[in-house]
Amino acid sequence: MRTIILSAALMAAAIFTSCSTKKPEYPAAEATPKPLGAVVEIKAPLGLPPVPVPAGNPPTAETIALGRKLFYDKRISVDATISCASCHDPKFGFADAKQFSDGVGGKKGGRNAPTVINSAYSTLQFWDGRAPSLEKQAEGPMGNPVEMAHNAPDVEKKLSADPVYRAEFDKAFGPGPITYEKASMAMASFERTVLSGNSPFDRYLYGGDKKALSAGAIRGLAVFRDAKKGNCAVCHSVGEKDALFTDNKFHNLGAGMDAKGELTDLGRFAVTNQEADRGAFRTSMLRDIAQTAPYMHDGSLKTLKDVVDFYVGGGNSNPNRDKEIKSLDHLTKQERADLVTFLESLTGELPSNVGPVQ
Amino acid sequence: MRTGALITVARKNRAAKGSAARLSLITICVLAALAAAGCSGEKKTETAASKPEEKAAPAVTKIDPATAATVTGKVKLDGKRPAKKSINMSEEAECRRLHKGAVYEESVVAGADGGLAYAFVYVKSGLEGKTFEAAKEPVKIDQRGCTFQPRVLGIRVGQTLSVSNSDPVSHNIHPMPKDNREWNQQQPPQAPGLEREFARPEVMIPVKCNVHAWMRSYIGVVDHPYFAVTGEQGVFELKGLPPGEYTIEAWQEKYGTLEQKVTLAASASQAIEFKFKGE
């Protein structure tokens, strides 16, 4: 009996070990950090629902300010060359104008940098949804070898060497060591403030301003919503009171095929192992989309016209193509152009205090 | 094996309840099982994508060049040529800009003496049971000037079709076969080329572009090398045929198909003519 107990215990230990090697290293657990200051309300602009905030990380002025500073700080990359903003640049709608972003040492990622804008509303983060929260998302790029290539202890050491950061972390979370977790929490709180709404579209549909949209954009909106025309809103949701332009789900459009017609990136499948997720990626939110070219998870489409043409063509065939993806060749030239005009009307207003700290 | 051992242990424990040590054993087992389940996802290999084993290729039929025969001929339009129709590319300004004058639809292209271009002529029957050396060079189709170039092409089963887009606009090529797998794929401007093939003979597969309704092409897929697409004069040549009896078919997109039987003696060169009736 004892042998059995022992072998079962060893087996369990072995299995745990083999699992744990795959996970990123976290600092030795102390008590979960908690923001210290008064909780602030992040006000959603016209067209966006209330901002969801996790119970364990309510936003405070201090964490938001700290997160903003960290977001633009290159020291969090291993060789101090890259900050979050290098690939999520406010100049390009908090995304990157390149097809694939540059990591440290000229390394390239394999997917197009998604925008930070309105990511507060994403129920799962990254193109494949592998992070359950912005907090967990923020940890990813810091440790990713083709992005910032840093490890938690070194990030902590580097930040701790700066007395200003020490004071700011203390103010935000109370006295204690600077940890990767606190840094991620602060960045997540900052990112929750990077909201874009009150666009011409929002003012037209939710603000009662019938002149906010051009005639072409109004026609484009109708094509976008009409199930018999563009049927775009079947995934890029538009609600009664607000519009996230996403169903927060994962779909296979066939984007990202090699020459032989095989998917080059399995997307959500790599996370879930579910056959239905093969080649599926998170539905993008579309706001400020005119500023975030190139498009799709592989950055393969340079213009919004190419994107509309992609859907007109019915995406690329593959065994897992989403059933909602059908050729839109019934759309007239005018309707296709109107869709582009409509997408351009989704450029909204960002808060004034989300840029680099001056 | 591992799961089996764990179950045995767990079962033994269920028989004797109570002891704290045993409870902890159960906990360990459950944890181990959970951990194993958590890990297993990463270890799964993609079985769905694995391909069936390829069959050994049958021996290639030897053709003696000393006795090989040739069929030459012409595909003609008998009767009135339909009036030229220009393509309306106003739906896509970028496409129209690629052309100085009018672009004419190519469903019937006939020369002065009635020779019909873009007819697909091939050996329809008579080659059964023979196997031919695989074609090595790809067959090319380009999306250029918002048309498919060429309009009509022939290809062997399993031969590579390489698809390019030379235009400043997106195209989405969409072959619409009956006997082969249907597919479509977008190529935005400057997109890399595609390489596809067809698994079964099929004459003809219509091809459209899902973005530009006027674009058309036709692909003839055959399992032997005896096919041709007529040029401007309607002329074709099928050479290197082993002596024998054959049915030759000519396909034309507007007028349909015509066929003729030929009996080829050793080293023969036989001329035939196909006459499609115009309106």
XYZ file of C-alpha atoms in Angstrom:
637
model
C 0.000 0.000 0.000
C 2.764 2.391 0.940
C 4.507 1.750 -2.362
C 1.362 2.609 -4.183
C 0.970 5.829 -2.232
C 4.565 6.712 -2.895
C 4.393 5.987 -6.597
C 1.131 7.880 -6.948
C 2.679 10.831 -5.179
C 5.775 10.677 -7.365
C 3.658 10.412 -10.435
C 1.628 13.411 -9.406
C 4.795 15.338 -8.700
C 6.262 14.364 -12.055
C 3.140 15.415 -13.887
C 3.030 18.716 -12.048
C 6.654 19.357 -12.868
C 6.169 18.661 -16.534
C 3.223 21.039 -16.554
C 4.846 23.813 -14.638
C 7.799 24.084 -17.002
C 5.428 25.334 -19.679
C 4.091 28.181 -17.589
C 5.719 31.577 -17.177
C 7.511 32.173 -13.933
C 5.680 34.176 -11.389
C 7.246 35.737 -8.331
C 6.986 33.753 -5.126
C 3.453 34.357 -3.973
C 3.010 36.931 -1.339
C -0.410 38.301 -0.641
C -2.249 39.325 -3.812
C -1.556 43.015 -4.344
C -4.407 45.434 -3.953
C -4.598 48.992 -5.194
C -4.513 51.382 -2.289
C -6.029 54.670 -3.415
C -9.595 55.768 -3.940
C -11.345 53.853 -6.696
C -12.063 56.013 -9.716
C -14.850 55.504 -12.203
C -13.661 55.142 -15.782
C -16.286 56.987 -17.729
C -17.319 55.333 -20.961
C -17.768 57.711 -23.888
C -20.922 57.862 -25.987
C -21.511 54.549 -27.704
C -19.711 52.321 -25.219
C -21.199 50.375 -22.300
C -19.891 50.742 -18.722
C -16.288 49.607 -18.428
C -15.978 46.176 -16.817
C -13.488 46.205 -13.971
C -12.219 43.110 -12.139
C -12.961 42.956 -8.398
C -9.314 42.400 -7.556
C -8.010 45.395 -9.460
C -10.306 48.406 -9.158
C -8.773 51.357 -11.001
C -7.277 54.171 -8.942
C -5.680 57.395 -10.073
C -2.342 56.030 -8.860
C -2.466 52.664 -10.637
C -3.680 54.270 -13.852
C -0.896 56.854 -13.791
C 1.686 54.194 -12.980
C 0.356 51.928 -15.717
C 0.521 54.762 -18.215
C 4.158 55.412 -17.343
C 5.030 51.710 -17.617
C 3.193 51.424 -20.936
C 5.546 53.945 -22.505
C 8.698 52.782 -20.667
C 11.231 50.901 -22.763
C 13.015 49.615 -19.678
C 10.539 46.774 -19.389
C 12.125 45.117 -22.441
C 15.325 43.149 -21.952
C 17.547 45.640 -23.780
C 15.474 48.752 -23.053
C 14.601 49.235 -26.741
C 10.891 48.480 -26.758
C 7.892 49.638 -24.772
C 4.282 48.516 -25.083
C 3.754 51.637 -27.161
C 6.369 50.539 -29.699
C 3.777 48.146 -31.149
C 0.657 49.729 -29.653
C 1.410 53.236 -30.807
C -1.201 55.962 -30.227
C -0.169 57.389 -33.623
C -1.507 54.241 -35.266
C -4.632 53.751 -33.166
C -2.689 51.952 -30.419
C -1.635 49.324 -32.968
C 1.335 49.024 -35.310
C 1.475 50.178 -38.919
C 3.642 47.161 -39.728
C 2.331 43.766 -40.764
C 4.322 42.140 -37.960
C 5.871 44.113 -35.142
C 9.568 44.303 -34.329
C 10.608 42.743 -31.043
C 13.974 43.089 -29.335
C 17.024 42.387 -31.483
C 15.046 42.735 -34.712
C 12.896 39.702 -33.968
C 9.481 39.613 -35.582
C 6.198 38.457 -34.162
C 3.879 36.260 -36.162
C 0.653 38.210 -35.842
C -0.414 41.772 -36.460
C -0.438 43.876 -33.279
C -4.061 44.283 -32.188
C -5.148 47.668 -30.895
C -5.339 48.422 -27.181
C -8.335 50.640 -27.842
C -11.449 49.321 -26.077
C -9.647 46.110 -25.130
C -11.227 46.694 -21.705
C -14.326 45.100 -23.248
C -12.622 41.989 -24.610
C -13.656 39.021 -22.519
C -10.493 37.237 -23.644
C -7.280 38.913 -24.755
C -4.937 38.320 -27.700
C -6.011 37.222 -31.170
C -6.444 33.698 -29.846
C -7.943 34.640 -26.477
C -5.213 32.926 -24.512
C -5.249 35.531 -21.715
C -8.379 35.749 -19.563
C -7.783 39.365 -18.513
C -5.848 42.503 -19.357
C -3.740 41.813 -16.275
C -2.639 38.450 -17.666
C -2.305 39.917 -21.152
C 0.145 42.551 -19.941
C 2.471 39.832 -18.664
C 2.634 38.128 -22.056
C 4.683 40.492 -24.231
C 7.161 41.277 -21.434
C 8.153 37.630 -21.294
C 7.709 36.728 -24.980
C 11.129 35.983 -26.513
C 10.238 37.698 -29.810
C 8.764 40.749 -28.096
C 10.381 42.135 -24.930
C 12.159 38.909 -23.953
C 12.365 39.882 -20.307
C 11.775 37.762 -17.231
C 9.867 38.736 -14.132
C 12.783 38.972 -11.657
C 14.808 41.171 -14.008
C 11.894 43.498 -14.731
C 11.313 43.784 -11.004
C 15.008 44.432 -10.353
C 15.235 47.082 -13.034
C 12.145 48.928 -11.875
C 13.165 48.631 -8.228
C 16.437 50.374 -8.986
C 14.476 53.523 -9.809
C 13.501 55.439 -6.643
C 10.720 57.254 -8.493
C 9.135 53.941 -9.472
C 9.555 52.670 -5.900
C 7.636 55.660 -4.623
C 4.961 55.311 -7.305
C 4.449 51.592 -6.673
C 4.236 52.275 -2.925
C 1.669 54.976 -3.548
C -0.344 52.699 -5.806
C -0.184 49.418 -3.891
C 1.180 50.297 -0.457
C 4.710 49.706 0.757
C 6.343 46.528 -0.505
C 8.517 45.161 -3.248
C 7.866 46.033 -6.875
C 6.432 42.941 -8.511
C 5.609 41.848 -12.049
C 2.048 41.333 -10.898
C 1.689 44.898 -9.629
C 3.180 46.233 -12.864
C 0.713 44.173 -14.904
C -2.201 45.330 -12.761
C -1.219 48.954 -13.204
C -0.857 48.573 -16.970
C -4.231 46.833 -17.166
C -5.870 49.691 -15.278
C -4.285 52.192 -17.640
C -5.410 50.206 -20.667
C -8.976 50.253 -19.391
C -8.902 54.011 -19.890
C -7.855 53.757 -23.547
C -11.394 54.066 -24.826
C -12.634 55.332 -28.130
C -16.239 56.331 -28.604
C -18.188 59.443 -29.476
C -17.324 58.900 -33.120
C -19.494 60.328 -35.905
C -21.224 56.932 -35.889
C -21.926 57.151 -32.132
C -23.190 60.699 -32.368
C -25.469 59.662 -35.214
C -26.858 56.441 -33.754
C -26.712 57.087 -30.023
C -26.435 60.848 -29.728
C -29.360 61.816 -31.919
C -27.195 63.913 -34.237
C -28.550 63.016 -37.666
C -25.949 65.182 -39.348
C -23.004 63.441 -37.744
C -22.711 60.903 -40.572
C -22.357 61.507 -44.292
C -24.986 60.052 -46.626
C -22.474 57.403 -47.719
C -21.708 56.378 -44.127
C -25.422 56.120 -43.325
C -25.906 53.849 -46.348
C -22.819 51.921 -45.300
C -24.222 51.432 -41.795
C -27.402 50.014 -43.310
C -25.393 47.587 -45.473
C -23.314 46.695 -42.409
C -26.383 45.790 -40.365
C -28.635 44.297 -43.026
C -28.496 40.493 -42.843
C -29.274 40.317 -46.557
C -26.581 42.809 -47.518
C -23.293 42.907 -45.629
C -24.451 41.043 -42.514
C -21.292 42.357 -40.828
C -23.115 43.027 -37.549
C -23.779 39.307 -37.116
C -20.308 39.216 -35.524
C -19.389 42.915 -35.245
C -22.317 43.619 -32.947
C -24.196 46.907 -32.889
C -26.521 47.226 -29.893
C -29.474 49.392 -28.997
C -27.559 51.639 -26.635
C -23.978 50.996 -27.534
C -21.781 49.117 -29.968
C -18.731 47.030 -29.200
C -18.561 45.812 -32.806
C -17.580 42.402 -31.524
C -19.317 39.266 -30.364
C -16.217 38.463 -28.305
C -16.034 35.171 -30.164
C -13.587 33.470 -32.485
C -14.224 32.879 -36.167
C -12.436 31.313 -39.079
C -12.530 33.518 -42.181
C -9.751 31.714 -43.971
C -7.366 34.636 -43.550
C -3.734 33.567 -43.402
C -3.388 30.789 -45.982
C -0.214 29.534 -47.499
C 0.198 29.010 -51.245
C -1.295 25.521 -51.038
C -4.363 26.725 -49.169
C -3.368 25.484 -45.715
C -3.899 27.680 -42.672
C -0.579 29.099 -41.525
C -1.788 29.854 -37.999
C -4.250 27.682 -36.104
C -5.322 30.584 -33.877
C -7.769 29.664 -31.155
C -7.224 25.941 -31.793
C -3.753 26.167 -30.235
C -5.437 27.291 -26.998
C -8.502 25.058 -26.853
C -7.617 22.040 -29.013
C -11.196 22.167 -30.237
C -11.545 21.262 -33.902
C -14.112 24.034 -34.378
C -11.485 26.589 -33.337
C -8.992 25.669 -36.039
C -7.958 28.904 -37.734
C -10.378 30.986 -35.663
C -9.433 34.424 -34.362
C -11.096 36.971 -32.107
C -13.593 39.319 -33.750
C -11.943 42.739 -33.955
C -13.738 45.747 -32.527
C -13.415 48.018 -35.566
C -13.288 51.298 -33.682
C -10.613 53.672 -34.991
C -10.068 51.050 -37.661
C -9.092 53.645 -40.272
C -5.943 54.204 -38.194
C -4.950 50.611 -37.523
C -3.931 49.297 -40.962
C -2.846 46.708 -41.935
C -5.692 44.360 -41.134
C -6.511 40.788 -40.111
C -4.502 38.678 -37.669
C -1.760 38.281 -40.238
C -1.745 41.911 -41.313
C -2.187 40.739 -44.888
C -4.670 43.410 -45.979
C -3.359 46.916 -46.395
C -6.516 48.937 -46.897
C -10.132 48.936 -45.762
C -11.095 48.401 -49.385
C -9.027 45.200 -49.388
C -10.883 44.158 -46.231
C -14.288 44.790 -47.778
C -13.163 42.948 -50.924
C -12.005 40.080 -48.725
C -15.535 39.690 -47.386
C -17.070 40.307 -50.806
C -14.978 37.370 -51.977
C -16.239 35.219 -49.123
C -12.865 35.014 -47.404
C -10.765 31.979 -48.247
C -12.261 28.533 -48.378
C -11.090 25.964 -45.858
C -12.858 23.154 -44.022
C -13.488 25.333 -40.970
C -14.666 28.547 -42.562
C -17.376 30.107 -40.414
C -20.837 29.468 -41.787
C -21.606 33.180 -41.716
C -18.806 33.871 -44.179
C -20.364 33.853 -47.617
C -19.483 35.707 -50.751
C -21.005 39.195 -50.766
C -20.766 39.507 -54.526
C -24.338 40.773 -54.537
C -23.122 44.077 -53.087
C -22.952 46.828 -55.669
C -19.934 49.003 -56.200
C -21.739 51.750 -54.286
C -22.549 49.475 -51.362
C -18.946 48.280 -51.150
C -17.684 51.859 -51.191
C -20.281 52.846 -48.597
C -19.024 50.148 -46.257
C -15.556 51.674 -46.394
C -17.006 55.141 -45.752
C -18.914 53.758 -42.797
C -15.823 52.096 -41.323
C -14.029 55.414 -41.585
C -16.762 57.003 -39.484
C -15.782 54.806 -36.536
C -12.795 56.955 -35.668
C -13.701 58.392 -32.293
C -12.183 60.461 -29.559
C -9.570 59.120 -27.204
C -9.163 60.652 -23.753
C -6.516 63.376 -23.635
C -4.453 61.591 -20.993
C -3.560 58.311 -22.664
C -0.500 59.461 -24.593
C 3.102 59.341 -23.381
C 3.740 61.172 -20.111
C 5.342 64.500 -20.958
C -1.551 2.219 -18.159
C -1.110 5.146 -15.847
C -4.811 5.861 -15.624
C -5.492 2.199 -14.969
C -3.090 2.144 -12.030
C -4.693 5.221 -10.558
C -8.147 3.749 -10.816
C -7.014 0.585 -9.057
C -5.584 2.608 -6.218
C -8.707 4.690 -5.921
C -10.902 1.613 -5.870
C -8.884 0.022 -3.113
C -9.345 3.144 -1.076
C -13.039 3.275 -1.541
C -13.259 -0.111 0.169
C -11.598 1.166 3.339
C -12.843 4.595 4.301
C -11.779 6.867 7.119
C -8.058 7.095 7.388
C -6.496 10.508 6.823
C -3.589 8.955 5.004
C -5.946 7.308 2.583
C -7.836 10.495 2.049
C -4.620 12.208 1.139
C -3.880 9.373 -1.253
C -7.195 10.010 -2.963
C -6.337 13.663 -3.127
C -2.995 12.858 -4.724
C -4.642 10.564 -7.222
C -7.278 13.100 -8.125
C -4.664 15.796 -8.446
C -2.509 13.564 -10.579
C -5.449 12.748 -12.791
C -6.373 16.398 -13.091
C -2.798 17.369 -13.820
C -2.549 14.674 -16.444
C -5.785 15.891 -18.027
C -4.491 19.448 -17.955
C -1.289 18.438 -19.641
C -2.712 16.098 -22.204
C -4.020 18.932 -24.348
C -0.519 20.092 -25.115
C 0.621 16.674 -26.159
C -2.085 16.004 -28.691
C -0.853 15.775 -32.204
C -2.877 16.821 -35.188
C -4.273 13.632 -36.519
C -6.945 15.257 -38.634
C -4.403 16.805 -40.962
C -2.465 13.617 -41.646
C -2.743 12.485 -45.224
C -3.586 8.999 -46.422
C -0.652 7.023 -47.713
C 0.073 7.642 -51.335
C -0.333 4.730 -53.654
C 2.620 3.545 -55.668
C 2.466 5.160 -59.099
C 1.572 2.729 -61.901
C 4.143 2.199 -64.619
C 4.310 4.889 -67.257
C 3.107 3.798 -70.703
C 5.983 3.767 -73.185
C 5.343 5.621 -76.383
C 7.543 4.777 -79.305
C 8.497 8.044 -81.015
C 9.022 6.141 -84.265
C 5.323 5.242 -84.509
C 3.752 8.155 -82.629
C 0.985 9.913 -84.531
C -0.324 13.444 -84.655
C -3.748 15.014 -84.935
C -3.787 18.544 -86.255
C -6.709 20.680 -87.104
C -8.764 23.726 -86.791
C -11.792 24.790 -84.815
C -14.033 27.059 -86.847
C -17.150 29.070 -86.430
C -19.629 28.399 -89.193
C -21.936 31.346 -89.563
C -22.214 34.809 -88.205
C -19.820 36.054 -85.617
C -21.626 37.611 -82.653
C -21.077 41.307 -82.194
C -18.236 42.227 -79.880
C -19.390 43.035 -76.394
C -17.396 45.337 -74.201
C -17.004 44.626 -70.516
C -18.340 47.240 -68.147
C -15.609 47.674 -65.565
C -17.086 50.825 -64.092
C -17.796 48.848 -60.927
C -14.109 49.073 -60.159
C -12.406 52.312 -61.095
C -8.962 50.785 -60.567
C -9.738 48.107 -63.138
C -10.959 50.550 -65.721
C -7.817 52.610 -65.271
C -5.754 49.612 -66.338
C -7.166 49.774 -69.852
C -6.856 52.572 -72.375
C -9.817 51.649 -74.528
C -12.716 49.260 -74.314
C -12.157 45.737 -73.046
C -14.033 43.113 -74.976
C -15.613 40.021 -73.615
C -13.837 36.896 -74.912
C -16.520 34.217 -75.003
C -16.285 34.131 -78.791
C -13.019 35.178 -80.386
C -12.952 34.330 -84.062
C -10.373 35.171 -86.713
C -11.125 36.518 -90.194
C -11.500 33.024 -91.683
C -13.716 31.824 -88.843
C -10.965 30.222 -86.759
C -12.158 30.084 -83.160
C -9.748 30.900 -80.384
C -10.051 29.575 -76.796
C -11.443 26.210 -77.808
C -10.208 23.310 -75.708
C -9.395 20.240 -77.796
C -8.463 16.997 -76.129
C -8.528 13.222 -76.395
C -11.784 12.274 -74.765
C -11.425 8.519 -75.052
C -9.003 5.935 -76.396
C -6.283 6.347 -73.805
C -7.934 4.252 -71.089
C -5.560 2.185 -69.032
C -2.529 4.215 -70.012
C -0.427 6.213 -67.607
C 1.705 9.147 -68.598
C 4.672 10.850 -67.116
C 3.668 13.600 -64.716
C 3.925 17.179 -65.910
C 6.687 19.027 -64.119
C 6.070 22.625 -65.079
C 3.199 24.503 -63.473
C 0.394 25.953 -65.564
C -0.019 29.655 -64.912
C -3.073 31.784 -64.582
C -2.750 35.474 -63.879
C -5.314 38.013 -62.767
C -4.304 40.927 -64.941
C -6.236 43.936 -66.093
C -9.128 42.530 -64.058
C -9.396 39.562 -66.409
C -8.066 36.044 -66.126
C -5.116 35.406 -68.409
C -5.526 33.114 -70.214
C -9.229 32.811 -70.749
C -9.015 29.049 -71.281
C -6.340 26.675 -70.135
C -5.667 22.984 -69.943
C -3.960 21.194 -67.102
C -3.140 17.644 -66.073
C -4.540 15.944 -63.010
C -2.104 16.701 -60.171
C -0.233 19.338 -62.156
C 0.422 22.595 -60.308
C -1.774 25.546 -61.204
C 0.046 28.677 -60.149
C -2.208 31.656 -59.599
C -0.938 35.216 -59.503
C -2.444 38.666 -59.178
C -0.732 41.414 -61.176
C -3.431 43.984 -60.444
C -3.549 46.828 -57.929
C -6.871 45.465 -56.606
C -7.915 42.359 -54.691
C -9.151 39.343 -56.600
C -10.735 36.210 -55.222
C -10.336 33.302 -57.598
C -13.112 30.754 -57.372
C -13.101 27.614 -59.532
C -16.536 26.002 -59.573
C -15.973 22.321 -60.351
C -18.477 19.472 -60.221
C -16.042 16.588 -59.767
C -13.239 18.354 -57.925
C -13.065 20.212 -54.634
C -14.442 23.735 -54.819
C -12.337 26.513 -53.324
C -11.827 30.244 -53.420
C -9.003 32.425 -52.276
C -8.341 36.105 -52.155
C -5.149 37.666 -53.412
C -4.811 41.285 -52.388
C -2.435 43.426 -54.473
C 1.137 42.089 -54.334
C -0.046 38.928 -52.633
C 2.182 35.903 -53.054
C 1.164 33.342 -55.656
C -1.042 30.341 -54.999
C -0.297 26.774 -55.990
C -3.190 24.430 -56.405
C -3.986 21.248 -58.264
C -7.013 19.275 -59.355
C -7.445 15.673 -58.298
C -9.791 14.427 -61.039
C -10.333 14.974 -64.768
C -13.039 17.539 -65.500
C -13.825 19.354 -68.734
C -14.407 22.217 -68.093
C -14.225 23.919 -64.707
C -15.633 27.443 -64.847
C -13.641 29.959 -62.828
C -14.920 33.245 -61.506
C -13.632 36.042 -59.345
C -15.856 36.588 -56.330
C -15.062 40.288 -56.333
C -15.454 41.109 -60.037
C -18.486 39.533 -61.626
C -17.268 39.895 -65.221
C -14.117 37.843 -64.782
C -14.280 34.343 -66.286
C -11.920 31.571 -67.119
C -12.285 27.872 -67.904
C -9.942 25.110 -66.920
C -9.874 21.723 -68.645
C -8.420 18.996 -66.423
C -7.341 15.775 -68.113
C -5.305 12.772 -67.032
C -3.039 12.676 -70.085
C -0.893 15.102 -72.079
C -3.051 15.212 -75.257
C -4.871 18.530 -75.117
C -4.560 21.989 -76.617
C -6.182 25.390 -76.484
C -6.669 26.983 -79.875
C -4.976 30.251 -80.653
C -6.289 33.140 -82.720
C -6.489 31.066 -85.930
C -8.350 28.219 -84.261
C -5.453 25.857 -84.884
C -4.478 22.978 -82.643
C -2.079 20.059 -82.636
C -2.048 16.890 -80.519
C 1.209 15.090 -81.058
C 2.991 12.018 -79.802
C -0.137 9.854 -79.700
C 0.282 6.100 -79.796
C -1.428 4.622 -82.893
C -5.046 3.710 -82.163
C -8.652 4.817 -82.172
C -9.594 7.962 -80.384
C -12.480 10.288 -79.760
C -11.355 13.887 -79.961
C -13.565 16.529 -78.427
C -13.564 20.263 -78.942
C -15.153 22.418 -76.285
C -16.101 26.038 -76.753
C -17.646 28.036 -73.947
C -20.548 29.458 -75.920
C -21.196 26.732 -78.465
C -20.660 23.627 -76.375
C -18.871 20.498 -77.571
C -18.271 18.580 -80.787
C -16.533 15.274 -81.120
C -14.904 13.208 -83.829
C -13.518 9.716 -84.014
C -10.106 9.220 -85.522
C -8.102 6.085 -86.255
C -4.416 6.788 -86.277
C -1.991 4.506 -88.063
C 1.628 4.385 -86.992
C 3.374 7.726 -87.582
C 0.216 9.150 -89.131
C -0.563 12.807 -89.170
C -4.251 13.393 -89.510
C -5.996 16.701 -89.985
C -9.515 17.213 -88.690
C -11.844 20.160 -88.452
C -14.496 21.105 -85.928
C -17.225 23.450 -87.088
C -19.399 25.118 -84.483
C -22.623 26.598 -85.779
C -23.071 30.302 -85.116
C -26.397 32.051 -84.889
